[in-house]
Amino acid sequence: MWLRYQPISNEQQLKTYRKQITQVVAQGDSATMQKAAAELQRCLSGLLAKPIASATKNPAKNALVIGTPNNSTLIAALGLNTELAALGDEGYLIAEQKINKRTALVIAANTDVGVLYGSFHFLHLLQTQQSLDNLNIGSAPKLQHRVVNHWDNLNRVEERGYAGLSLWDWGTLPDHKSERYEDYARINASLGINGTVLNNVNADPRILSDQFLEKIAALAYVFRPYRIKMYLSINYNSPPAFGDLETADPLDPRVQQWWKERTARVYKYIPDLGGYLVKANSEGQPGPQDYNRNHADGANMLAAGQKPFWLGVVFWRAFVYSPDIGDRFRSYDEFRPLDGKFADNVILQVKNGPIDFQPREPYSALFSAMEKTNMMMEFQVTQEYFGFATHLAYQGPLFEESLRTETYAKGEGSTIGNILEGKVFKTKRTGMAAVINPGTDRNWTGHPFVQSSWYAFGRMAWDHEISAETAAEEWLRMTFSNEQKFIDPMKELMMTSREAGVNYRSPLGLTHLYSQGDHYGPAPWTENSERPDWTAIYYHRAAKDGLGFNRTNTGSNAIAQYPAPLAKIYGDVNAVPEELLLWFHHVSWDHKMKSGRTLWEELVHKYYEGVEQVRAMQTAWDAQEAWVDAARFAQVKALLKVQERDAIIWRDSCVLYFQTYSGKLIPAGYEKPKHDLEYYKTLARTRYVPEPWHPAESSGFSS
Ligand code: BDP
């Protein structure tokens, strides 16, 4: 990953660093302080290519001194209280100071975990070969809960994971603690991630059984020094699933008691448990609505069970949609009436878009509509809709686009990032989560570049103003090389990759044209399913007269969910950003686009552009052989070839399919599809998809 700690290749820089860091001095002896010191030792001896001395007192000239005013007399003597006061419980200061008249570099914080985060930041400066002269860096996270979510089933199959089996080897836990568990904690802590939800939101009730809790406690033990809190996805129907009650009605005192007792038991195993994550009344999962209660009833009942412990929160997912509503976009109707009704230790976890992690979506209107509810973001790092672990699709630009969206909820400055931070509505609890995919694959994530989205997520969870480009550059430097000739073209490749993925799949605001179930290849022709909102025609609404879903006031009026200034923009076919045009409007094939092309011509153009972008990515990568080790070079090269093949399949399938409605020719100058539509339709049924679809039911309690 990005903790490779290879020797500094630039000779001059290496010499300077060696002079500037002679020794690591750490006084506190908590587990966290030990991990911070060990990480510095490990990294510095790697980067500086020589062992580095350590001490607990009498720092030498150019020592690196780490600690808090509480655990270190050296730090306490520096009188940094004012600076530190501004940095809170997790922030840190990295600064040049004088100790006993000698120059020293200092990593100081109010808490041990602040020192750990500061240490990773310091290492990052060296990994990216930045100057250490006159250092004075203060940093503190903007959000409280920075959490990764695993969709791992207890049988070790990862839903939408694509990188091998689950990391959690239930068969050998708690006795064997694989060293990967600690590496996993280091990877997360290096970004300031402070929580992990171990198991799938389509949750197996057994996660709360003593047998599993004992194993989970062993993992929590490994993560604890890195201050990564453990959270569990729970199954709402656990009381009946355990055979204890015939109901899970949240207003039934027996159910409330059951959760109190079970939660108390969980805390016995994991005294610092972070809390629960819940997917309820969503895609067949049980929930309070099964008992004619609402989401707040369910969430608050669980939150009450957490309260005696004063630590825990309930992350309650807002990913709820029903085929009865007519427009899947309208799931907002479920939650908006509940604003202000959730307990203060409940946080609503909302996916960035209103539908489902599509290559591009407008933001979920819940973010600007729930003034009195704690809300956190849910992003997806695992590439469920971006070609799995086969395609290269850096998600930083998607995250950035989402976080920087202006909602106008309270006038200008009401960006999603600011709402998450609690600046716009003054909510108390804040956070950001991402569904990640590490598994037993040697490189953790399948495609090496999926790591970069994990990285970008972590950086943006710490500070939502960090740009996708900055995160990409940092990641490239740490993961591959600091060579500028490598960085520049690779950064461009990464920054294009998400848009390429949009273009060859669903440009101009189209969405969900996937073959059903696996979500890998195209199947815009899908018209039959057990639910209308699980077909493709439901989303694109292609017809002889045009294309797109009318969500204006002459259609589903989902547009009214947005604050008025934005609703006005989105509702105006001439003002809506073209990249969202077909999300909100059903538009004639002859509609004139800004480029001067008609909608049909523009659509074709975008599909072809997507393929050309992948080809440009291939060319850019092929020129990098000098800077990348042979194994990763060959792997990425091969995967980009598969990506080109798939992009062409997407392009040709969609263009030929939409052509049956537009009745228009593919304009001159574009390479012609090699096959007819029927051929592409057969591919959707016969072609190998790199990961089988594992239905949620595979983790049923009773089976
Ligand atoms: C969808 C996935 C499904 C998840 C669901 C969720 O296809 O596997 O269970 O989201 O987020 O995108 O709950």
XYZ file of C-alpha atoms and ligand atoms in Angstrom:
716
model
C 0.000 0.000 0.000
C 1.281 3.497 0.726
C 3.374 2.372 3.687
C 6.152 0.828 1.621
C 8.925 2.902 3.148
C 11.407 2.388 0.335
C 14.779 4.184 0.626
C 14.759 7.817 -0.531
C 16.053 7.713 -4.077
C 17.222 11.325 -4.257
C 20.778 11.307 -2.828
C 20.801 14.950 -1.816
C 17.469 14.674 -0.086
C 18.572 11.534 1.695
C 21.644 13.272 3.065
C 19.603 16.220 4.301
C 17.037 14.010 6.003
C 19.756 11.965 7.684
C 21.159 15.163 9.167
C 17.773 16.443 10.208
C 16.669 13.289 12.032
C 19.212 11.649 14.258
C 17.098 9.918 16.856
C 13.496 9.210 17.932
C 12.680 10.234 21.505
C 9.402 8.993 22.961
C 8.532 9.093 26.632
C 4.952 7.892 27.050
C 4.579 4.148 27.224
C 0.929 3.565 26.323
C 0.244 1.015 23.592
C -0.568 3.853 21.209
C 2.673 5.693 21.952
C 4.588 2.491 21.414
C 2.937 1.998 18.047
C 3.743 5.572 17.051
C 7.388 5.140 18.019
C 7.581 1.758 16.291
C 6.094 3.158 13.110
C 8.629 5.988 13.079
C 11.443 3.505 13.656
C 10.252 1.181 10.947
C 9.670 3.895 8.442
C 12.749 5.985 9.104
C 15.090 3.048 8.947
C 13.474 2.145 5.621
C 13.458 5.624 4.098
C 16.857 6.636 5.454
C 18.260 3.175 4.733
C 19.979 2.886 8.109
C 18.842 1.989 11.621
C 17.728 4.974 13.656
C 18.523 5.361 17.354
C 15.808 5.671 19.967
C 15.805 7.153 23.459
C 13.467 8.198 26.230
C 15.384 11.244 27.490
C 18.233 13.684 26.783
C 17.508 14.293 23.130
C 20.544 14.685 20.920
C 20.839 17.458 18.363
C 18.197 17.023 15.633
C 16.204 14.512 17.584
C 12.598 13.800 16.737
C 10.686 14.166 20.004
C 7.129 12.897 20.241
C 4.557 13.025 23.004
C 1.841 14.879 24.863
C 2.210 17.386 27.720
C 0.924 14.569 29.939
C 3.202 11.768 28.948
C 6.356 13.723 28.167
C 8.223 16.187 30.368
C 10.113 17.315 27.272
C 6.899 18.241 25.451
C 5.342 19.748 28.591
C 8.340 22.036 28.998
C 7.804 23.532 25.537
C 4.703 25.437 26.650
C 2.681 24.599 23.559
C -0.632 24.719 25.384
C -2.213 27.484 23.321
C -1.314 25.851 20.022
C -2.466 22.456 21.230
C -5.730 23.734 22.677
C -6.913 24.553 19.164
C -6.235 21.021 17.931
C -8.683 19.020 20.024
C -8.533 15.357 20.907
C -7.164 14.021 17.663
C -5.148 16.862 16.192
C -1.380 17.330 16.298
C 1.415 19.789 15.871
C 4.626 19.116 13.971
C 7.141 21.856 14.606
C 10.782 22.710 14.871
C 11.632 23.636 18.477
C 14.620 24.109 20.738
C 15.081 21.555 23.495
C 17.995 22.228 25.857
C 19.163 24.779 23.301
C 19.381 22.115 20.630
C 17.248 22.024 17.524
C 14.632 19.307 17.608
C 11.646 18.291 15.573
C 8.582 17.799 17.688
C 5.347 15.881 17.173
C 3.055 17.039 19.941
C -0.625 16.451 20.653
C -3.131 16.486 23.470
C -3.625 12.739 23.264
C -1.628 9.691 22.315
C -3.670 9.130 19.207
C -2.890 12.688 18.125
C 0.793 11.759 18.382
C 0.157 8.648 16.279
C -1.616 10.659 13.556
C 1.114 13.291 13.693
C 3.742 10.594 13.282
C 2.071 9.301 10.152
C 1.859 12.836 8.821
C 5.528 13.362 9.514
C 6.425 10.156 7.705
C 4.255 11.232 4.839
C 6.380 14.384 4.480
C 9.437 12.227 3.961
C 7.663 9.721 1.768
C 6.634 12.531 -0.540
C 10.080 14.137 -0.210
C 9.021 17.455 1.222
C 11.329 19.817 3.022
C 11.561 19.614 6.799
C 12.932 23.147 7.148
C 11.077 25.439 9.561
C 8.291 22.956 10.056
C 5.162 24.253 11.700
C 2.115 22.199 10.855
C -1.075 21.979 12.873
C -3.864 19.678 11.806
C -7.129 18.419 13.270
C -9.908 16.377 11.695
C -13.035 18.163 10.538
C -15.295 15.158 11.145
C -15.645 12.936 14.199
C -16.516 9.510 12.810
C -14.190 8.473 9.999
C -15.255 4.960 9.341
C -14.678 2.158 6.878
C -17.428 -0.361 6.189
C -16.847 -3.951 5.171
C -19.560 -5.856 3.372
C -18.059 -9.130 4.587
C -20.272 -12.110 5.255
C -19.475 -14.522 8.031
C -18.738 -17.220 5.440
C -15.893 -14.899 4.323
C -17.512 -14.045 1.016
C -17.373 -10.298 0.505
C -20.435 -8.777 -1.056
C -19.163 -6.547 -3.903
C -15.592 -7.042 -2.713
C -13.637 -8.509 -5.674
C -10.336 -8.886 -3.789
C -10.468 -12.403 -2.445
C -12.039 -13.627 0.732
C -12.766 -11.510 3.765
C -9.723 -10.543 5.822
C -11.414 -11.832 8.974
C -10.459 -15.456 9.304
C -13.241 -16.546 11.634
C -12.025 -20.130 11.573
C -8.743 -19.337 13.310
C -9.798 -16.382 15.457
C -9.398 -15.662 18.327
C -6.358 -17.934 18.679
C -4.485 -16.822 15.606
C -4.174 -13.120 14.957
C -2.864 -12.785 11.428
C -0.288 -10.032 11.075
C -2.489 -8.617 8.357
C -4.876 -7.418 11.056
C -2.251 -5.088 12.398
C -1.198 -3.953 8.948
C -4.843 -3.242 8.235
C -4.990 -1.072 11.362
C -1.827 0.772 10.353
C -3.197 1.469 6.883
C -6.337 3.008 8.347
C -4.626 4.865 11.167
C -2.187 6.386 8.691
C -5.175 8.280 7.285
C -6.801 9.076 10.601
C -9.606 6.559 10.107
C -10.978 5.820 13.556
C -13.659 3.203 13.083
C -14.403 0.014 11.217
C -17.640 -1.847 10.691
C -16.512 -5.417 10.318
C -19.425 -7.126 8.651
C -21.960 -6.788 5.867
C -24.934 -4.465 6.203
C -26.998 -7.424 5.019
C -26.204 -8.701 8.449
C -26.084 -12.198 9.779
C -27.576 -12.178 13.297
C -24.824 -14.512 14.499
C -22.472 -11.529 14.654
C -23.925 -10.916 18.134
C -23.419 -14.479 19.336
C -20.810 -15.193 22.002
C -18.922 -17.343 19.569
C -18.366 -14.428 17.215
C -18.017 -11.775 19.901
C -15.028 -13.615 21.265
C -13.396 -13.479 17.837
C -14.350 -9.845 17.316
C -12.834 -8.984 20.687
C -9.523 -10.396 19.448
C -9.640 -8.101 16.423
C -10.625 -5.143 18.598
C -7.574 -5.892 20.726
C -5.336 -5.550 17.672
C -7.031 -2.376 16.459
C -7.238 -0.669 19.872
C -3.710 0.791 20.050
C -4.384 2.356 16.651
C -7.580 3.837 18.079
C -9.781 2.156 15.519
C -13.113 1.543 17.101
C -15.091 -1.553 16.375
C -18.644 -1.281 15.047
C -20.953 -4.115 14.093
C -23.689 -4.376 11.480
C -26.654 -5.895 13.208
C -29.697 -7.634 11.874
C -32.818 -5.854 12.993
C -34.629 -9.115 13.609
C -32.006 -10.490 15.968
C -34.375 -11.170 18.920
C -36.491 -13.612 16.870
C -33.459 -14.931 15.021
C -31.896 -15.945 18.324
C -35.131 -17.726 19.148
C -35.714 -15.535 22.204
C -38.805 -13.578 21.115
C -41.338 -13.844 18.351
C -41.136 -10.113 17.605
C -38.652 -7.281 17.052
C -41.247 -4.529 17.518
C -39.195 -1.588 18.822
C -41.974 -0.429 21.122
C -42.336 -3.804 22.816
C -40.598 -3.605 26.233
C -39.371 -7.183 25.870
C -37.581 -6.242 22.643
C -36.080 -3.180 24.295
C -34.898 -5.312 27.178
C -33.440 -7.884 24.786
C -31.323 -5.261 23.068
C -30.194 -3.748 26.361
C -29.013 -7.123 27.583
C -27.430 -8.159 24.344
C -25.673 -4.825 23.978
C -24.404 -5.060 27.553
C -22.982 -8.422 26.628
C -21.293 -7.025 23.550
C -19.670 -4.359 25.726
C -18.332 -7.051 28.030
C -16.348 -8.386 25.120
C -15.520 -5.011 23.582
C -15.707 -2.330 26.279
C -14.962 0.462 23.825
C -17.352 -0.671 21.094
C -18.180 2.205 18.740
C -21.749 1.113 18.117
C -24.003 -0.496 15.528
C -24.681 0.013 11.843
C -28.157 -0.869 10.634
C -29.681 -1.537 7.238
C -33.391 -1.810 7.921
C -36.402 -2.147 5.653
C -34.123 -2.005 2.683
C -33.834 -4.576 -0.084
C -35.645 -7.232 1.919
C -33.879 -6.659 5.227
C -36.103 -6.628 8.305
C -36.842 -3.386 10.099
C -39.265 -1.484 12.298
C -41.736 -0.994 9.449
C -42.462 -4.713 9.590
C -44.120 -3.860 12.914
C -45.785 -0.691 11.661
C -43.187 1.491 13.319
C -40.925 3.984 11.643
C -37.168 4.283 11.244
C -36.814 6.640 14.216
C -38.619 4.143 16.470
C -36.183 1.449 15.427
C -33.048 3.550 15.622
C -33.928 5.141 18.954
C -34.673 1.805 20.553
C -31.199 0.550 19.621
C -29.611 3.842 20.595
C -31.166 3.561 24.038
C -29.508 0.184 24.436
C -26.183 1.872 23.723
C -26.696 4.830 26.006
C -25.798 3.387 29.379
C -22.351 2.881 27.943
C -22.064 6.499 26.804
C -19.764 5.596 24.028
C -21.824 4.154 21.334
C -23.724 5.509 18.396
C -26.144 3.951 15.979
C -25.400 4.516 12.322
C -28.810 4.122 10.720
C -28.681 3.782 6.962
C -30.989 5.857 4.793
C -30.601 3.517 1.814
C -34.287 2.739 1.687
C -36.399 2.633 -1.423
C -39.577 0.975 -2.365
C -40.982 0.033 -5.747
C -44.359 1.468 -4.674
C -43.102 5.021 -4.598
C -42.979 5.388 -8.394
C -39.576 7.079 -8.524
C -36.732 5.435 -6.654
C -35.405 8.938 -6.197
C -38.188 9.596 -3.710
C -36.782 7.529 -0.825
C -36.304 10.938 0.730
C -40.031 10.881 1.511
C -39.358 8.162 4.083
C -36.936 10.168 6.176
C -37.786 13.799 5.754
C -40.895 13.562 8.018
C -38.675 12.071 10.723
C -36.321 15.043 10.918
C -35.742 15.906 14.555
C -37.121 12.589 15.774
C -33.868 10.663 16.040
C -32.054 10.285 19.362
C -28.877 12.309 19.689
C -26.644 9.252 19.462
C -28.147 8.221 16.134
C -26.446 9.283 12.919
C -28.220 8.822 9.634
C -25.771 7.305 7.153
C -26.684 8.569 3.697
C -25.197 7.451 0.376
C -23.829 10.340 -1.642
C -26.470 10.011 -4.335
C -30.202 9.402 -4.106
C -30.061 6.068 -5.931
C -26.997 3.931 -5.485
C -23.301 4.696 -5.923
C -23.745 5.286 -9.640
C -20.825 6.677 -11.678
C -22.475 10.073 -11.396
C -25.458 11.176 -9.355
C -26.716 14.470 -8.046
C -26.453 14.582 -4.264
C -28.994 12.908 -2.027
C -31.478 15.619 -1.135
C -31.589 14.348 2.442
C -28.342 16.192 3.105
C -29.982 19.571 2.630
C -33.347 18.609 4.089
C -32.638 17.150 7.532
C -31.722 20.157 9.622
C -32.267 18.493 12.961
C -30.687 15.134 12.291
C -27.073 14.022 12.597
C -26.006 12.833 9.171
C -22.913 11.247 7.760
C -21.789 10.460 4.250
C -21.521 6.962 2.822
C -19.193 6.619 -0.171
C -18.188 3.485 -2.016
C -14.519 2.719 -2.578
C -15.130 -0.792 -3.801
C -15.958 -0.499 -7.483
C -19.342 -2.157 -7.640
C -20.439 0.107 -10.481
C -17.008 0.910 -11.878
C -15.771 -2.384 -13.266
C -14.959 -4.146 -10.001
C -11.268 -4.714 -9.349
C -10.678 -4.937 -13.089
C -11.080 -1.338 -14.234
C -8.995 1.621 -13.161
C -11.349 4.245 -11.751
C -9.942 6.556 -9.103
C -12.894 7.734 -7.026
C -11.303 10.913 -5.655
C -12.989 13.140 -8.256
C -16.384 11.639 -7.407
C -15.873 12.255 -3.694
C -14.657 15.782 -4.335
C -17.547 16.581 -6.660
C -19.976 15.349 -4.060
C -18.389 17.134 -1.084
C -18.100 20.420 -2.918
C -21.642 20.484 -4.264
C -23.363 23.712 -3.343
C -26.825 22.925 -1.967
C -27.899 26.495 -1.058
C -29.616 24.964 1.991
C -28.781 28.078 3.996
C -27.553 30.278 1.219
C -24.129 30.111 -0.379
C -21.469 28.061 1.377
C -23.901 25.262 2.198
C -21.767 22.656 0.519
C -22.182 19.008 1.355
C -18.781 19.110 3.072
C -19.875 21.983 5.295
C -23.176 20.270 6.081
C -21.298 17.126 7.095
C -19.047 19.197 9.279
C -22.073 20.525 11.143
C -21.376 24.084 10.035
C -24.635 24.589 8.181
C -27.243 23.009 10.462
C -25.209 22.870 13.680
C -25.676 19.162 14.180
C -23.601 17.593 16.940
C -22.318 14.357 15.472
C -20.466 14.222 12.219
C -18.861 11.602 10.059
C -18.000 9.958 6.785
C -17.969 6.282 5.874
C -16.801 4.321 2.865
C -17.459 0.779 1.773
C -14.006 -0.637 1.176
C -12.990 -3.975 -0.294
C -9.746 -5.314 1.123
C -9.528 -9.064 1.063
C -7.029 -11.874 0.916
C -5.568 -10.628 -2.377
C -1.853 -10.024 -2.035
C -2.257 -6.330 -2.826
C -5.348 -6.046 -0.588
C -7.721 -4.461 -3.105
C -7.469 -6.484 -6.330
C -6.640 -3.630 -8.684
C -3.720 -1.736 -7.168
C -5.411 1.563 -7.994
C -8.437 0.768 -5.814
C -6.039 1.543 -2.980
C -5.956 5.140 -4.169
C -9.679 5.587 -3.565
C -9.327 4.206 -0.042
C -6.520 6.695 0.420
C -8.518 9.627 -0.969
C -11.495 8.711 1.173
C -9.393 8.723 4.318
C -7.802 12.053 3.502
C -11.151 13.671 2.721
C -12.755 12.217 5.830
C -10.059 14.040 7.772
C -10.453 17.223 5.744
C -13.217 17.430 3.168
C -11.444 20.303 1.465
C -8.490 18.218 0.347
C -8.692 17.918 -3.420
C -8.799 14.717 -5.413
C -5.697 15.865 -7.226
C -3.730 16.390 -4.024
C -4.755 12.976 -2.726
C -3.827 11.367 -6.050
C -0.408 12.950 -6.050
C 0.310 11.953 -2.452
C -0.781 8.418 -3.121
C 1.298 8.097 -6.280
C 4.396 9.387 -4.541
C 4.068 7.024 -1.611
C 2.886 4.015 -3.556
C 5.066 4.189 -6.628
C 7.634 6.901 -7.168
C 8.490 10.530 -6.506
C 9.785 10.953 -10.025
C 8.053 13.980 -11.572
C 8.077 12.333 -14.996
C 5.927 9.643 -13.468
C 3.741 11.813 -11.254
C 2.460 14.240 -13.886
C 1.088 11.789 -16.450
C -0.156 9.392 -13.773
C -2.010 12.107 -11.967
C -3.695 13.012 -15.210
C -4.544 9.377 -15.834
C -6.110 9.073 -12.393
C -8.024 12.307 -12.693
C -9.506 11.224 -16.042
C -10.328 7.690 -15.021
C -13.633 8.330 -13.257
C -14.965 10.504 -16.072
C -13.932 7.862 -18.582
C -15.984 5.369 -16.575
C -18.981 7.694 -16.680
C -18.607 8.289 -20.399
C -18.454 4.695 -21.564
C -21.260 3.604 -19.238
C -23.808 6.287 -18.582
C -23.007 9.792 -19.813
C -25.173 12.904 -19.590
C -27.004 11.796 -16.475
C -28.037 8.330 -17.598
C -27.926 5.770 -14.845
C -28.127 2.121 -13.874
C -27.838 0.510 -17.292
C -26.136 -2.516 -15.753
C -26.878 -6.140 -16.185
C -28.921 -6.925 -13.128
C -27.417 -8.577 -10.112
C -23.732 -8.430 -10.919
C -23.559 -4.756 -12.006
C -20.552 -5.327 -14.246
C -21.518 -5.210 -17.885
C -24.155 -3.304 -19.830
C -27.764 -4.375 -20.221
C -29.765 -1.214 -20.997
C -32.380 -3.488 -22.532
C -33.353 -5.152 -19.206
C -37.112 -4.808 -18.884
C -38.234 -7.684 -16.707
C -37.485 -8.157 -13.053
C -39.338 -8.901 -9.844
C -39.306 -5.142 -9.217
C -39.664 -2.389 -11.844
C -36.850 -0.419 -10.207
C -34.546 -3.359 -10.809
C -34.750 -2.967 -14.581
C -32.745 -0.626 -16.796
C -35.664 0.778 -18.787
C -37.020 2.171 -15.526
C -34.020 4.506 -15.369
C -33.370 5.637 -18.930
C -36.950 5.913 -20.234
C -35.773 5.727 -23.837
C -38.576 6.262 -26.325
C -39.071 7.392 -29.876
C -39.492 10.957 -28.674
C -36.330 11.100 -26.598
C -34.371 9.943 -23.591
C -34.184 10.561 -19.833
C -36.271 10.539 -16.656
C -38.557 13.505 -16.169
C -38.188 14.494 -12.544
C -39.458 18.045 -12.980
C -42.906 19.169 -11.890
C -44.376 17.678 -15.042
C -42.856 14.320 -14.042
C -42.065 12.725 -10.673
C -41.206 16.160 -9.236
C -38.275 14.721 -7.303
C -36.652 18.039 -8.115
C -38.744 19.657 -5.378
C -36.612 17.843 -2.799
C -33.808 20.334 -3.436
C -33.545 23.848 -2.015
C -35.330 26.317 -4.281
C -32.297 27.879 -6.018
C -31.011 24.451 -6.966
C -34.431 23.095 -7.912
C -34.680 26.036 -10.271
C -31.376 25.170 -11.943
C -32.042 21.441 -12.120
C -35.591 22.026 -13.320
C -34.554 24.175 -16.246
C -33.531 22.097 -19.235
C -31.232 24.880 -20.383
C -29.612 25.551 -17.002
C -29.125 22.041 -15.625
C -25.493 20.923 -15.919
C -25.404 18.697 -18.984
C -23.741 15.951 -17.007
C -27.066 15.615 -15.115
C -29.413 16.408 -17.980
C -31.026 12.991 -18.335
C -31.373 12.551 -14.579
C -33.900 15.325 -14.480
C -35.318 15.678 -17.968
C -36.767 13.619 -20.739
C -35.206 15.272 -23.736
C -35.844 15.036 -27.459
C -33.200 13.276 -29.558
C -32.815 16.536 -31.487
C -32.329 18.710 -28.403
C -29.430 21.101 -29.033
C -26.528 20.663 -26.633
C -23.946 23.303 -25.721
C -21.469 21.745 -28.141
C -23.876 22.390 -31.013
C -24.513 18.665 -31.381
C -27.952 17.137 -30.951
C -28.637 14.963 -27.917
C -28.204 11.857 -30.053
C -24.903 13.053 -31.474
C -23.658 14.119 -28.053
C -24.587 10.774 -26.547
C -22.668 8.924 -29.226
C -19.792 11.341 -28.823
C -19.571 10.732 -25.070
C -19.637 6.952 -25.416
C -16.810 7.116 -27.926
C -14.912 9.617 -25.833
C -15.004 7.178 -22.913
C -13.256 4.507 -24.971
C -10.692 7.014 -26.248
C -9.968 8.066 -22.662
C -9.240 4.457 -21.733
C -6.913 4.207 -24.714
C -5.127 7.361 -23.557
C -4.802 5.811 -20.106
C -3.210 2.749 -21.702
C -0.703 4.846 -23.610
C 0.148 6.830 -20.502
C 0.693 3.698 -18.443
C 2.773 1.987 -21.106
C 5.283 4.828 -20.880
C 5.886 4.223 -17.151
C 7.828 0.990 -17.214
C 10.972 2.690 -15.890
C 9.291 3.847 -12.688
C 7.175 0.865 -11.712
C 8.204 -2.588 -10.553
C 7.667 -5.324 -13.096
C 4.794 -7.076 -11.332
C 2.596 -4.041 -10.868
C 3.486 -2.698 -14.280
C 2.390 -5.891 -15.999
C -0.754 -6.253 -13.911
C -2.046 -2.739 -14.540
C -1.152 -2.993 -18.221
C -3.116 -6.200 -18.593
C -6.089 -4.855 -16.662
C -6.211 -1.725 -18.807
C -6.469 -3.960 -21.839
C -9.457 -5.725 -20.336
C -10.874 -2.324 -19.496
C -10.581 -1.209 -23.109
C -12.368 -4.365 -24.241
C -15.160 -3.776 -21.725
C -15.445 -0.081 -22.525
C -16.008 -0.973 -26.166
C -18.670 -3.491 -25.175
C -20.396 -0.857 -23.063
C -20.195 1.745 -25.796
C -21.436 -0.467 -28.581
C -24.190 -2.065 -26.519
C -25.576 1.287 -25.417
C -25.207 3.134 -28.700
C -26.819 0.309 -30.673
C -29.583 -0.073 -28.136
C -30.462 3.632 -27.938
C -30.291 3.768 -31.709
C -33.354 1.508 -31.832
C -35.233 4.446 -30.285
C -33.551 7.431 -31.894
C -33.661 5.840 -35.344
C -30.560 7.855 -36.220
C -27.226 6.849 -37.676
C -23.939 6.850 -35.834
C -22.387 10.016 -37.260
C -19.497 9.689 -39.689
C -15.981 9.518 -38.309
C -16.594 7.075 -35.464
C -15.372 3.484 -35.685
C -18.346 1.225 -36.315
C -19.434 -1.392 -33.779
C -18.024 -4.760 -34.803
C -21.240 -6.616 -33.995
C -24.970 -6.091 -33.968
C -27.135 -5.486 -30.927
C -28.247 -9.107 -30.688
C -24.654 -10.190 -30.253
C -24.139 -7.776 -27.360
C -27.333 -8.975 -25.748
C -26.062 -12.534 -25.705
C -22.852 -11.360 -24.003
C -24.823 -10.174 -21.000
C -26.004 -13.737 -20.470
C -22.934 -15.717 -21.396
C -19.870 -13.649 -20.722
C -17.732 -14.335 -17.716
C -18.215 -11.770 -14.999
C -15.190 -11.583 -12.728
C -17.166 -12.108 -9.557
C -20.383 -13.996 -9.016
C -23.257 -12.181 -7.370
C -23.669 -13.306 -3.833
C -27.167 -12.651 -2.630
C -27.673 -11.328 0.845
C -29.653 -14.407 1.757
C -26.450 -16.429 1.648
C -25.851 -15.296 5.193
C -29.212 -16.361 6.625
C -29.206 -17.200 10.319
C -31.324 -20.301 10.248
C -29.712 -22.022 7.273
C -26.268 -1.971 -3.449
C -25.562 -3.274 -3.581
C -25.957 -4.280 -2.543
C -25.913 -3.637 -1.169
C -26.733 -2.375 -1.162
C -26.615 -1.615 0.135
O -25.841 -3.773 -4.850
O -25.077 -5.361 -2.651
O -26.369 -4.521 -0.213
O -26.296 -1.508 -2.146
O -25.913 -0.616 0.141
O -25.499 -1.051 -4.154
O -27.220 -1.971 1.128
